[in-house]
mmCIF file with all atom_site columns, C-alpha atoms in Angstrom:
data_model
loop_
_atom_site.group_PDB
_atom_site.id
_atom_site.type_symbol
_atom_site.label_atom_id
_atom_site.label_alt_id
_atom_site.label_comp_id
_atom_site.label_asym_id
_atom_site.label_entity_id
_atom_site.label_seq_id
_atom_site.pdbx_PDB_ins_code
_atom_site.Cartn_x
_atom_site.Cartn_y
_atom_site.Cartn_z
_atom_site.occupancy
_atom_site.B_iso_or_equiv
_atom_site.pdbx_formal_charge
_atom_site.auth_seq_id
_atom_site.auth_comp_id
_atom_site.auth_asym_id
_atom_site.auth_atom_id
_atom_site.pdbx_PDB_model_num
ATOM 1   C CA . MET A 1 1   ? 10.234  -3.052  1.479   1.00 0.00 ? 113 MET A CA 1
ATOM 2   C CA . ARG A 1 2   ? 13.568  -3.111  -0.265  1.00 0.00 ? 114 ARG A CA 1
ATOM 3   C CA . ILE A 1 3   ? 16.273  -0.496  0.176   1.00 0.00 ? 115 ILE A CA 1
ATOM 4   C CA . LEU A 1 4   ? 17.897  -0.028  -3.228  1.00 0.00 ? 116 LEU A CA 1
ATOM 5   C CA . LYS A 1 5   ? 20.308  2.785   -2.313  1.00 0.00 ? 117 LYS A CA 1
ATOM 6   C CA . LYS A 1 6   ? 21.206  4.491   0.938   1.00 0.00 ? 118 LYS A CA 1
ATOM 7   C CA . ASP A 1 7   ? 23.282  7.694   0.913   1.00 0.00 ? 119 ASP A CA 1
ATOM 8   C CA . MET A 1 8   ? 22.919  9.301   4.342   1.00 0.00 ? 120 MET A CA 1
ATOM 9   C CA . LYS A 1 9   ? 25.722  11.786  3.595   1.00 0.00 ? 121 LYS A CA 1
ATOM 10  C CA . HIS A 1 10  ? 23.330  13.458  1.129   1.00 0.00 ? 122 HIS A CA 1
ATOM 11  C CA . GLY A 1 11  ? 20.128  12.432  2.971   1.00 0.00 ? 123 GLY A CA 1
ATOM 12  C CA . LYS A 1 12  ? 19.033  10.197  0.100   1.00 0.00 ? 124 LYS A CA 1
ATOM 13  C CA . LEU A 1 13  ? 17.197  6.872   0.349   1.00 0.00 ? 125 LEU A CA 1
ATOM 14  C CA . VAL A 1 14  ? 15.892  4.880   -2.622  1.00 0.00 ? 126 VAL A CA 1
ATOM 15  C CA . VAL A 1 15  ? 13.246  2.298   -1.695  1.00 0.00 ? 127 VAL A CA 1
ATOM 16  C CA . GLN A 1 16  ? 10.842  -0.070  -3.379  1.00 0.00 ? 128 GLN A CA 1
ATOM 17  C CA . ALA A 1 17  ? 7.566   -0.523  -1.522  1.00 0.00 ? 129 ALA A CA 1
ATOM 18  C CA . GLN A 1 18  ? 6.472   -4.119  -2.000  1.00 0.00 ? 130 GLN A CA 1
ATOM 19  C CA . ASN A 1 19  ? 3.004   -4.002  -0.443  1.00 0.00 ? 131 ASN A CA 1
ATOM 20  C CA . LEU A 1 20  ? 0.432   -1.689  1.139   1.00 0.00 ? 132 LEU A CA 1
ATOM 21  C CA . ASP A 1 21  ? 2.063   -2.010  4.569   1.00 0.00 ? 133 ASP A CA 1
ATOM 22  C CA . ASP A 1 22  ? 5.246   -0.545  3.072   1.00 0.00 ? 134 ASP A CA 1
ATOM 23  C CA . LEU A 1 23  ? 3.277   2.349   1.580   1.00 0.00 ? 135 LEU A CA 1
ATOM 24  C CA . TRP A 1 24  ? 1.676   3.001   4.968   1.00 0.00 ? 136 TRP A CA 1
ATOM 25  C CA . CYS A 1 25  ? 5.144   2.991   6.541   1.00 0.00 ? 137 CYS A CA 1
ATOM 26  C CA . LEU A 1 26  ? 6.346   5.550   3.971   1.00 0.00 ? 138 LEU A CA 1
ATOM 27  C CA . SER A 1 27  ? 3.297   7.727   4.666   1.00 0.00 ? 139 SER A CA 1
ATOM 28  C CA . GLN A 1 28  ? 4.490   7.978   8.269   1.00 0.00 ? 140 GLN A CA 1
ATOM 29  C CA . ILE A 1 29  ? 8.048   8.883   7.242   1.00 0.00 ? 141 ILE A CA 1
ATOM 30  C CA . VAL A 1 30  ? 7.657   11.350  4.356   1.00 0.00 ? 142 VAL A CA 1
ATOM 31  C CA . ARG A 1 31  ? 6.947   14.834  5.723   1.00 0.00 ? 143 ARG A CA 1
ATOM 32  C CA . LYS A 1 32  ? 6.211   18.290  4.361   1.00 0.00 ? 144 LYS A CA 1
ATOM 33  C CA . GLY A 1 33  ? 9.413   19.800  2.938   1.00 0.00 ? 145 GLY A CA 1
ATOM 34  C CA . ASP A 1 34  ? 10.982  16.456  1.943   1.00 0.00 ? 146 ASP A CA 1
ATOM 35  C CA . VAL A 1 35  ? 11.912  15.946  -1.695  1.00 0.00 ? 147 VAL A CA 1
ATOM 36  C CA . VAL A 1 36  ? 10.613  12.806  -3.408  1.00 0.00 ? 148 VAL A CA 1
ATOM 37  C CA . ILE A 1 37  ? 11.478  11.526  -6.858  1.00 0.00 ? 149 ILE A CA 1
ATOM 38  C CA . GLY A 1 38  ? 9.207   9.041   -8.602  1.00 0.00 ? 150 GLY A CA 1
ATOM 39  C CA . LYS A 1 39  ? 7.539   8.034   -11.830 1.00 0.00 ? 151 LYS A CA 1
ATOM 40  C CA . THR A 1 40  ? 4.302   9.750   -12.695 1.00 0.00 ? 152 THR A CA 1
ATOM 41  C CA . THR A 1 41  ? 1.930   10.114  -15.616 1.00 0.00 ? 153 THR A CA 1
ATOM 42  C CA . ARG A 1 42  ? 0.675   13.434  -16.884 1.00 0.00 ? 154 ARG A CA 1
ATOM 43  C CA . LYS A 1 43  ? -1.747  14.316  -19.663 1.00 0.00 ? 155 LYS A CA 1
ATOM 44  C CA . VAL A 1 44  ? -0.135  16.597  -22.221 1.00 0.00 ? 156 VAL A CA 1
ATOM 45  C CA . ARG A 1 45  ? -1.844  18.381  -25.105 1.00 0.00 ? 157 ARG A CA 1
ATOM 46  C CA . MET A 1 46  ? 0.118   18.081  -28.310 1.00 0.00 ? 158 MET A CA 1
ATOM 47  C CA . GLY A 1 47  ? -0.060  21.268  -30.380 1.00 0.00 ? 159 GLY A CA 1
ATOM 48  C CA . SER A 1 48  ? -3.552  22.575  -30.968 1.00 0.00 ? 160 SER A CA 1
ATOM 49  C CA . ALA A 1 49  ? -5.073  19.113  -30.860 1.00 0.00 ? 161 ALA A CA 1
ATOM 50  C CA . GLU A 1 50  ? -7.915  18.689  -28.420 1.00 0.00 ? 162 GLU A CA 1
ATOM 51  C CA . GLU A 1 51  ? -6.782  15.182  -27.549 1.00 0.00 ? 163 GLU A CA 1
ATOM 52  C CA . ALA A 1 52  ? -4.396  14.825  -24.634 1.00 0.00 ? 164 ALA A CA 1
ATOM 53  C CA . VAL A 1 53  ? -1.653  12.204  -24.632 1.00 0.00 ? 165 VAL A CA 1
ATOM 54  C CA . LYS A 1 54  ? -0.489  10.495  -21.458 1.00 0.00 ? 166 LYS A CA 1
ATOM 55  C CA . LYS A 1 55  ? 3.256   10.762  -20.938 1.00 0.00 ? 167 LYS A CA 1
ATOM 56  C CA . GLN A 1 56  ? 5.329   9.180   -18.223 1.00 0.00 ? 168 GLN A CA 1
ATOM 57  C CA . TYR A 1 57  ? 7.887   11.299  -16.363 1.00 0.00 ? 169 TYR A CA 1
ATOM 58  C CA . VAL A 1 58  ? 10.297  10.956  -13.497 1.00 0.00 ? 170 VAL A CA 1
ATOM 59  C CA . LEU A 1 59  ? 9.540   14.016  -11.370 1.00 0.00 ? 171 LEU A CA 1
ATOM 60  C CA . SER A 1 60  ? 11.118  15.572  -8.323  1.00 0.00 ? 172 SER A CA 1
ATOM 61  C CA . VAL A 1 61  ? 8.609   17.175  -5.948  1.00 0.00 ? 173 VAL A CA 1
ATOM 62  C CA . VAL A 1 62  ? 8.916   19.135  -2.688  1.00 0.00 ? 174 VAL A CA 1
ATOM 63  C CA . VAL A 1 63  ? 6.219   17.477  -0.583  1.00 0.00 ? 175 VAL A CA 1
ATOM 64  C CA . GLU A 1 64  ? 3.342   19.621  0.666   1.00 0.00 ? 176 GLU A CA 1
ATOM 65  C CA . ASP A 1 65  ? 0.788   16.876  1.369   1.00 0.00 ? 177 ASP A CA 1
ATOM 66  C CA . VAL A 1 66  ? 0.994   13.123  2.089   1.00 0.00 ? 178 VAL A CA 1
ATOM 67  C CA . GLU A 1 67  ? -2.137  11.030  1.657   1.00 0.00 ? 179 GLU A CA 1
ATOM 68  C CA . PHE A 1 68  ? -2.410  7.256   2.125   1.00 0.00 ? 180 PHE A CA 1
ATOM 69  C CA . LYS A 1 69  ? -5.328  5.860   0.134   1.00 0.00 ? 181 LYS A CA 1
ATOM 70  C CA . GLU A 1 70  ? -6.616  2.285   -0.004  1.00 0.00 ? 182 GLU A CA 1
ATOM 71  C CA . GLN A 1 71  ? -4.254  1.139   -2.757  1.00 0.00 ? 183 GLN A CA 1
ATOM 72  C CA . SER A 1 72  ? -1.661  3.897   -3.072  1.00 0.00 ? 184 SER A CA 1
ATOM 73  C CA . LEU A 1 73  ? 0.381   6.667   -1.488  1.00 0.00 ? 185 LEU A CA 1
ATOM 74  C CA . ARG A 1 74  ? -0.162  10.156  -2.934  1.00 0.00 ? 186 ARG A CA 1
ATOM 75  C CA . LEU A 1 75  ? 2.617   12.733  -2.497  1.00 0.00 ? 187 LEU A CA 1
ATOM 76  C CA . SER A 1 76  ? 1.618   16.227  -3.640  1.00 0.00 ? 188 SER A CA 1
ATOM 77  C CA . GLY A 1 77  ? 3.786   19.293  -3.997  1.00 0.00 ? 189 GLY A CA 1
ATOM 78  C CA . LYS A 1 78  ? 5.693   21.585  -6.328  1.00 0.00 ? 190 LYS A CA 1
ATOM 79  C CA . THR A 1 79  ? 8.168   20.342  -8.906  1.00 0.00 ? 191 THR A CA 1
ATOM 80  C CA . THR A 1 80  ? 11.811  21.202  -8.247  1.00 0.00 ? 192 THR A CA 1
ATOM 81  C CA . GLU A 1 81  ? 12.985  21.418  -11.852 1.00 0.00 ? 193 GLU A CA 1
ATOM 82  C CA . ALA A 1 82  ? 11.546  22.259  -15.244 1.00 0.00 ? 194 ALA A CA 1
ATOM 83  C CA . MET A 1 83  ? 10.958  19.558  -17.835 1.00 0.00 ? 195 MET A CA 1
ATOM 84  C CA . GLU A 1 84  ? 9.883   19.817  -21.457 1.00 0.00 ? 196 GLU A CA 1
ATOM 85  C CA . ASP A 1 85  ? 6.142   19.983  -20.678 1.00 0.00 ? 197 ASP A CA 1
ATOM 86  C CA . ILE A 1 86  ? 6.201   20.773  -16.959 1.00 0.00 ? 198 ILE A CA 1
ATOM 87  C CA . PRO A 1 87  ? 7.312   24.161  -15.608 1.00 0.00 ? 199 PRO A CA 1
ATOM 88  C CA . LYS A 1 88  ? 9.322   24.469  -12.407 1.00 0.00 ? 200 LYS A CA 1
ATOM 89  C CA . SER A 1 89  ? 7.242   25.006  -9.217  1.00 0.00 ? 201 SER A CA 1
ATOM 90  C CA . SER A 1 90  ? 4.059   23.655  -10.804 1.00 0.00 ? 202 SER A CA 1
ATOM 91  C CA . HIS A 1 91  ? 1.842   21.521  -8.584  1.00 0.00 ? 203 HIS A CA 1
ATOM 92  C CA . HIS A 1 92  ? 1.947   17.792  -9.189  1.00 0.00 ? 204 HIS A CA 1
ATOM 93  C CA . THR A 1 93  ? 1.138   14.541  -7.411  1.00 0.00 ? 205 THR A CA 1
ATOM 94  C CA . ILE A 1 94  ? 3.257   11.403  -7.440  1.00 0.00 ? 206 ILE A CA 1
ATOM 95  C CA . THR A 1 95  ? 1.087   8.338   -6.889  1.00 0.00 ? 207 THR A CA 1
ATOM 96  C CA . THR A 1 96  ? 3.091   5.399   -5.572  1.00 0.00 ? 208 THR A CA 1
ATOM 97  C CA . GLU A 1 97  ? 1.727   1.863   -5.642  1.00 0.00 ? 209 GLU A CA 1
ATOM 98  C CA . PRO A 1 98  ? 3.234   -1.452  -4.550  1.00 0.00 ? 210 PRO A CA 1
ATOM 99  C CA . ASN A 1 99  ? 6.471   -2.315  -6.446  1.00 0.00 ? 211 ASN A CA 1
ATOM 100 C CA . ASP A 1 100 ? 7.095   1.318   -7.449  1.00 0.00 ? 212 ASP A CA 1
ATOM 101 C CA . ILE A 1 101 ? 10.501  2.838   -6.729  1.00 0.00 ? 213 ILE A CA 1
ATOM 102 C CA . LEU A 1 102 ? 10.647  6.066   -4.744  1.00 0.00 ? 214 LEU A CA 1
ATOM 103 C CA . THR A 1 103 ? 13.581  8.286   -3.805  1.00 0.00 ? 215 THR A CA 1
ATOM 104 C CA . ILE A 1 104 ? 13.249  10.240  -0.560  1.00 0.00 ? 216 ILE A CA 1
ATOM 105 C CA . ILE A 1 105 ? 15.613  13.125  0.205   1.00 0.00 ? 217 ILE A CA 1
ATOM 106 C CA . LYS A 1 106 ? 15.549  14.706  3.671   1.00 0.00 ? 218 LYS A CA 1
ATOM 107 C CA . SER A 1 107 ? 17.751  17.419  5.130   1.00 0.00 ? 219 SER A CA 1
ATOM 108 C CA . SER A 1 108 ? 18.197  15.146  8.148   1.00 0.00 ? 220 SER A CA 1
ATOM 109 C CA . TRP A 1 109 ? 16.894  11.679  8.907   1.00 0.00 ? 221 TRP A CA 1
ATOM 110 C CA . GLN A 1 110 ? 15.688  10.909  12.418  1.00 0.00 ? 222 GLN A CA 1
ATOM 111 C CA . LYS A 1 111 ? 16.791  7.640   14.042  1.00 0.00 ? 223 LYS A CA 1
ATOM 112 C CA . TYR A 1 112 ? 13.193  6.419   14.469  1.00 0.00 ? 224 TYR A CA 1
ATOM 113 C CA . GLN A 1 113 ? 12.550  6.945   10.738  1.00 0.00 ? 225 GLN A CA 1
ATOM 114 C CA . LEU A 1 114 ? 15.537  4.812   9.751   1.00 0.00 ? 226 LEU A CA 1
ATOM 115 C CA . ASP A 1 115 ? 14.565  2.196   12.349  1.00 0.00 ? 227 ASP A CA 1
ATOM 116 C CA . ARG A 1 116 ? 11.039  2.062   10.911  1.00 0.00 ? 228 ARG A CA 1
ATOM 117 C CA . ILE A 1 117 ? 12.436  1.607   7.387   1.00 0.00 ? 229 ILE A CA 1
ATOM 118 C CA . ASP A 1 118 ? 14.774  -1.158  8.591   1.00 0.00 ? 230 ASP A CA 1
ATOM 119 C CA . GLN A 1 119 ? 11.883  -2.871  10.365  1.00 0.00 ? 231 GLN A CA 1
ATOM 120 C CA . ALA A 1 120 ? 9.817   -2.761  7.161   1.00 0.00 ? 232 ALA A CA 1
ATOM 121 C CA . THR A 1 121 ? 12.639  -4.502  5.271   1.00 0.00 ? 233 THR A CA 1
ATOM 122 C CA . GLN A 1 122 ? 12.493  -7.510  7.579   1.00 0.00 ? 234 GLN A CA 1
ATOM 123 C CA . VAL A 1 123 ? 10.593  -10.511 6.259   1.00 0.00 ? 235 VAL A CA 1
ATOM 124 C CA . GLN A 1 124 ? 7.092   -10.432 7.685   1.00 0.00 ? 236 GLN A CA 1
ATOM 125 C CA . LEU A 1 125 ? 5.444   -13.700 8.607   1.00 0.00 ? 237 LEU A CA 1
ATOM 126 C CA . SER A 1 126 ? 1.932   -14.028 7.283   1.00 0.00 ? 238 SER A CA 1
ATOM 127 C CA . ALA A 1 127 ? -0.864  -15.444 9.373   1.00 0.00 ? 239 ALA A CA 1
ATOM 128 C CA . LEU A 1 128 ? -4.465  -16.246 8.681   1.00 0.00 ? 240 LEU A CA 1
ATOM 129 C CA . ILE A 1 129 ? -7.033  -15.360 11.330  1.00 0.00 ? 241 ILE A CA 1
ATOM 130 C CA . VAL A 1 130 ? -10.159 -17.533 11.407  1.00 0.00 ? 242 VAL A CA 1
ATOM 131 C CA . VAL A 1 131 ? -13.004 -16.516 13.715  1.00 0.00 ? 243 VAL A CA 1
ATOM 132 C CA . PHE A 1 132 ? -16.265 -18.431 13.641  1.00 0.00 ? 244 PHE A CA 1
ATOM 133 C CA . ASP A 1 133 ? -19.388 -19.337 15.580  1.00 0.00 ? 245 ASP A CA 1
ATOM 134 C CA . ARG A 1 134 ? -22.411 -21.456 14.691  1.00 0.00 ? 246 ARG A CA 1
ATOM 135 C CA . GLU A 1 135 ? -23.364 -19.645 11.492  1.00 0.00 ? 247 GLU A CA 1
ATOM 136 C CA . LEU A 1 136 ? -20.751 -17.001 10.620  1.00 0.00 ? 248 LEU A CA 1
ATOM 137 C CA . CYS A 1 137 ? -17.035 -17.276 9.813   1.00 0.00 ? 249 CYS A CA 1
ATOM 138 C CA . VAL A 1 138 ? -14.570 -14.478 9.048   1.00 0.00 ? 250 VAL A CA 1
ATOM 139 C CA . LEU A 1 139 ? -11.175 -15.108 7.430   1.00 0.00 ? 251 LEU A CA 1
ATOM 140 C CA . ALA A 1 140 ? -8.645  -12.286 7.719   1.00 0.00 ? 252 ALA A CA 1
ATOM 141 C CA . LYS A 1 141 ? -4.970  -11.822 6.898   1.00 0.00 ? 253 LYS A CA 1
ATOM 142 C CA . LEU A 1 142 ? -2.787  -10.486 9.685   1.00 0.00 ? 254 LEU A CA 1
ATOM 143 C CA . LYS A 1 143 ? -0.687  -7.488  8.650   1.00 0.00 ? 255 LYS A CA 1
ATOM 144 C CA . SER A 1 144 ? 2.002   -5.553  10.442  1.00 0.00 ? 256 SER A CA 1
ATOM 145 C CA . ARG A 1 145 ? -0.515  -2.733  10.932  1.00 0.00 ? 257 ARG A CA 1
ATOM 146 C CA . GLY A 1 146 ? -3.831  -4.430  11.646  1.00 0.00 ? 258 GLY A CA 1
ATOM 147 C CA . TYR A 1 147 ? -5.672  -6.959  9.498   1.00 0.00 ? 259 TYR A CA 1
ATOM 148 C CA . GLU A 1 148 ? -7.441  -7.313  6.158   1.00 0.00 ? 260 GLU A CA 1
ATOM 149 C CA . VAL A 1 149 ? -10.717 -9.234  5.886   1.00 0.00 ? 261 VAL A CA 1
ATOM 150 C CA . ILE A 1 150 ? -10.478 -11.782 3.085   1.00 0.00 ? 262 ILE A CA 1
ATOM 151 C CA . THR A 1 151 ? -13.931 -13.292 3.179   1.00 0.00 ? 263 THR A CA 1
ATOM 152 C CA . GLU A 1 152 ? -16.998 -13.882 5.303   1.00 0.00 ? 264 GLU A CA 1
ATOM 153 C CA . LEU A 1 153 ? -18.881 -17.165 5.190   1.00 0.00 ? 265 LEU A CA 1
ATOM 154 C CA . LYS A 1 154 ? -22.477 -17.672 6.278   1.00 0.00 ? 266 LYS A CA 1
ATOM 155 C CA . GLY A 1 155 ? -23.331 -21.270 6.957   1.00 0.00 ? 267 GLY A CA 1
ATOM 156 C CA . LYS A 1 156 ? -26.638 -22.974 6.457   1.00 0.00 ? 268 LYS A CA 1
ATOM 157 C CA . VAL A 1 157 ? -26.794 -24.474 9.900   1.00 0.00 ? 269 VAL A CA 1
ATOM 158 C CA . ARG A 1 158 ? -29.584 -26.140 11.795  1.00 0.00 ? 270 ARG A CA 1
ATOM 159 C CA . LYS A 1 159 ? -31.620 -23.628 13.804  1.00 0.00 ? 271 LYS A CA 1
ATOM 160 C CA . LYS A 1 160 ? -32.275 -24.384 17.420  1.00 0.00 ? 272 LYS A CA 1
ATOM 161 C CA . GLY A 1 161 ? -35.591 -26.083 17.940  1.00 0.00 ? 273 GLY A CA 1
ATOM 162 C CA . TYR A 1 162 ? -36.130 -26.866 14.240  1.00 0.00 ? 274 TYR A CA 1
ATOM 163 C CA . ASP A 1 163 ? -35.471 -30.217 12.643  1.00 0.00 ? 275 ASP A CA 1
ATOM 164 C CA . THR A 1 164 ? -34.164 -29.570 9.135   1.00 0.00 ? 276 THR A CA 1
ATOM 165 C CA . ALA A 1 165 ? -32.601 -32.432 7.243   1.00 0.00 ? 277 ALA A CA 1
ATOM 166 C CA . ASN A 1 166 ? -29.664 -32.303 4.830   1.00 0.00 ? 278 ASN A CA 1
ATOM 167 C CA . ILE A 1 167 ? -28.083 -29.084 6.113   1.00 0.00 ? 279 ILE A CA 1
ATOM 168 C CA . ALA A 1 168 ? -24.518 -28.614 4.803   1.00 0.00 ? 280 ALA A CA 1
ATOM 169 C CA . ASN A 1 169 ? -21.640 -29.112 7.213   1.00 0.00 ? 281 ASN A CA 1
ATOM 170 C CA . PHE A 1 170 ? -20.458 -25.552 7.954   1.00 0.00 ? 282 PHE A CA 1
ATOM 171 C CA . TYR A 1 171 ? -17.107 -26.747 9.311   1.00 0.00 ? 283 TYR A CA 1
ATOM 172 C CA . LYS A 1 172 ? -16.288 -28.433 5.986   1.00 0.00 ? 284 LYS A CA 1
ATOM 173 C CA . GLU A 1 173 ? -16.996 -25.117 4.223   1.00 0.00 ? 285 GLU A CA 1
ATOM 174 C CA . ILE A 1 174 ? -14.612 -23.332 6.597   1.00 0.00 ? 286 ILE A CA 1
ATOM 175 C CA . ILE A 1 175 ? -11.890 -25.942 6.026   1.00 0.00 ? 287 ILE A CA 1
ATOM 176 C CA . ALA A 1 176 ? -12.377 -25.663 2.245   1.00 0.00 ? 288 ALA A CA 1
ATOM 177 C CA . ALA A 1 177 ? -12.039 -21.854 2.429   1.00 0.00 ? 289 ALA A CA 1
ATOM 178 C CA . ILE A 1 178 ? -8.827  -22.178 4.472   1.00 0.00 ? 290 ILE A CA 1
ATOM 179 C CA . LYS A 1 179 ? -7.367  -24.707 2.017   1.00 0.00 ? 291 LYS A CA 1
ATOM 180 C CA . ASP A 1 180 ? -8.326  -22.447 -0.912  1.00 0.00 ? 292 ASP A CA 1
ATOM 181 C CA . TYR A 1 181 ? -6.582  -19.471 0.696   1.00 0.00 ? 293 TYR A CA 1
ATOM 182 C CA . ASP A 1 182 ? -3.534  -21.611 1.502   1.00 0.00 ? 294 ASP A CA 1
ATOM 183 C CA . SER A 1 183 ? -3.236  -22.835 -2.098  1.00 0.00 ? 295 SER A CA 1
ATOM 184 C CA . ARG A 1 184 ? -3.452  -19.236 -3.451  1.00 0.00 ? 296 ARG A CA 1
ATOM 185 C CA . SER A 1 185 ? -0.932  -17.830 -0.978  1.00 0.00 ? 297 SER A CA 1
#
């Protein structure tokens, strides 16, 4: 996570979430009653046309609900100001994804919230977890809050008590998968 602006005198913090861990961190910090400002898209009908046009806005919302989904953070609430197509106090949701910029305004920030933000700004080391037995291998990426399974490999290994010739070397497949992940990351 990157802190772009910090104004604690006015309770304002502008951050850029760089990955899903950062979004999860923000889901634990943003509470009901906080004001968030972010980019959002809304369908707007132009005149009497039946076709709706998608327009992008920067909205300010008083948070009523915080929901962390698989790929995004959804902040729902009422708008704080009127815009050309959006009335004041209308319900809207700001969906934040990795690399989006979000402004959070609180009446007072708690020390643990600021500590959690500072911790999220630290460079996180990445690690690959490889767990395997005779015929199954799981590769997972270690995250600050748990892990994410990357792939599962099932090897064609020799069964106990059966003599099968020309079975592929499962360990070579595991090594190839690790090298492939390493080259992509």
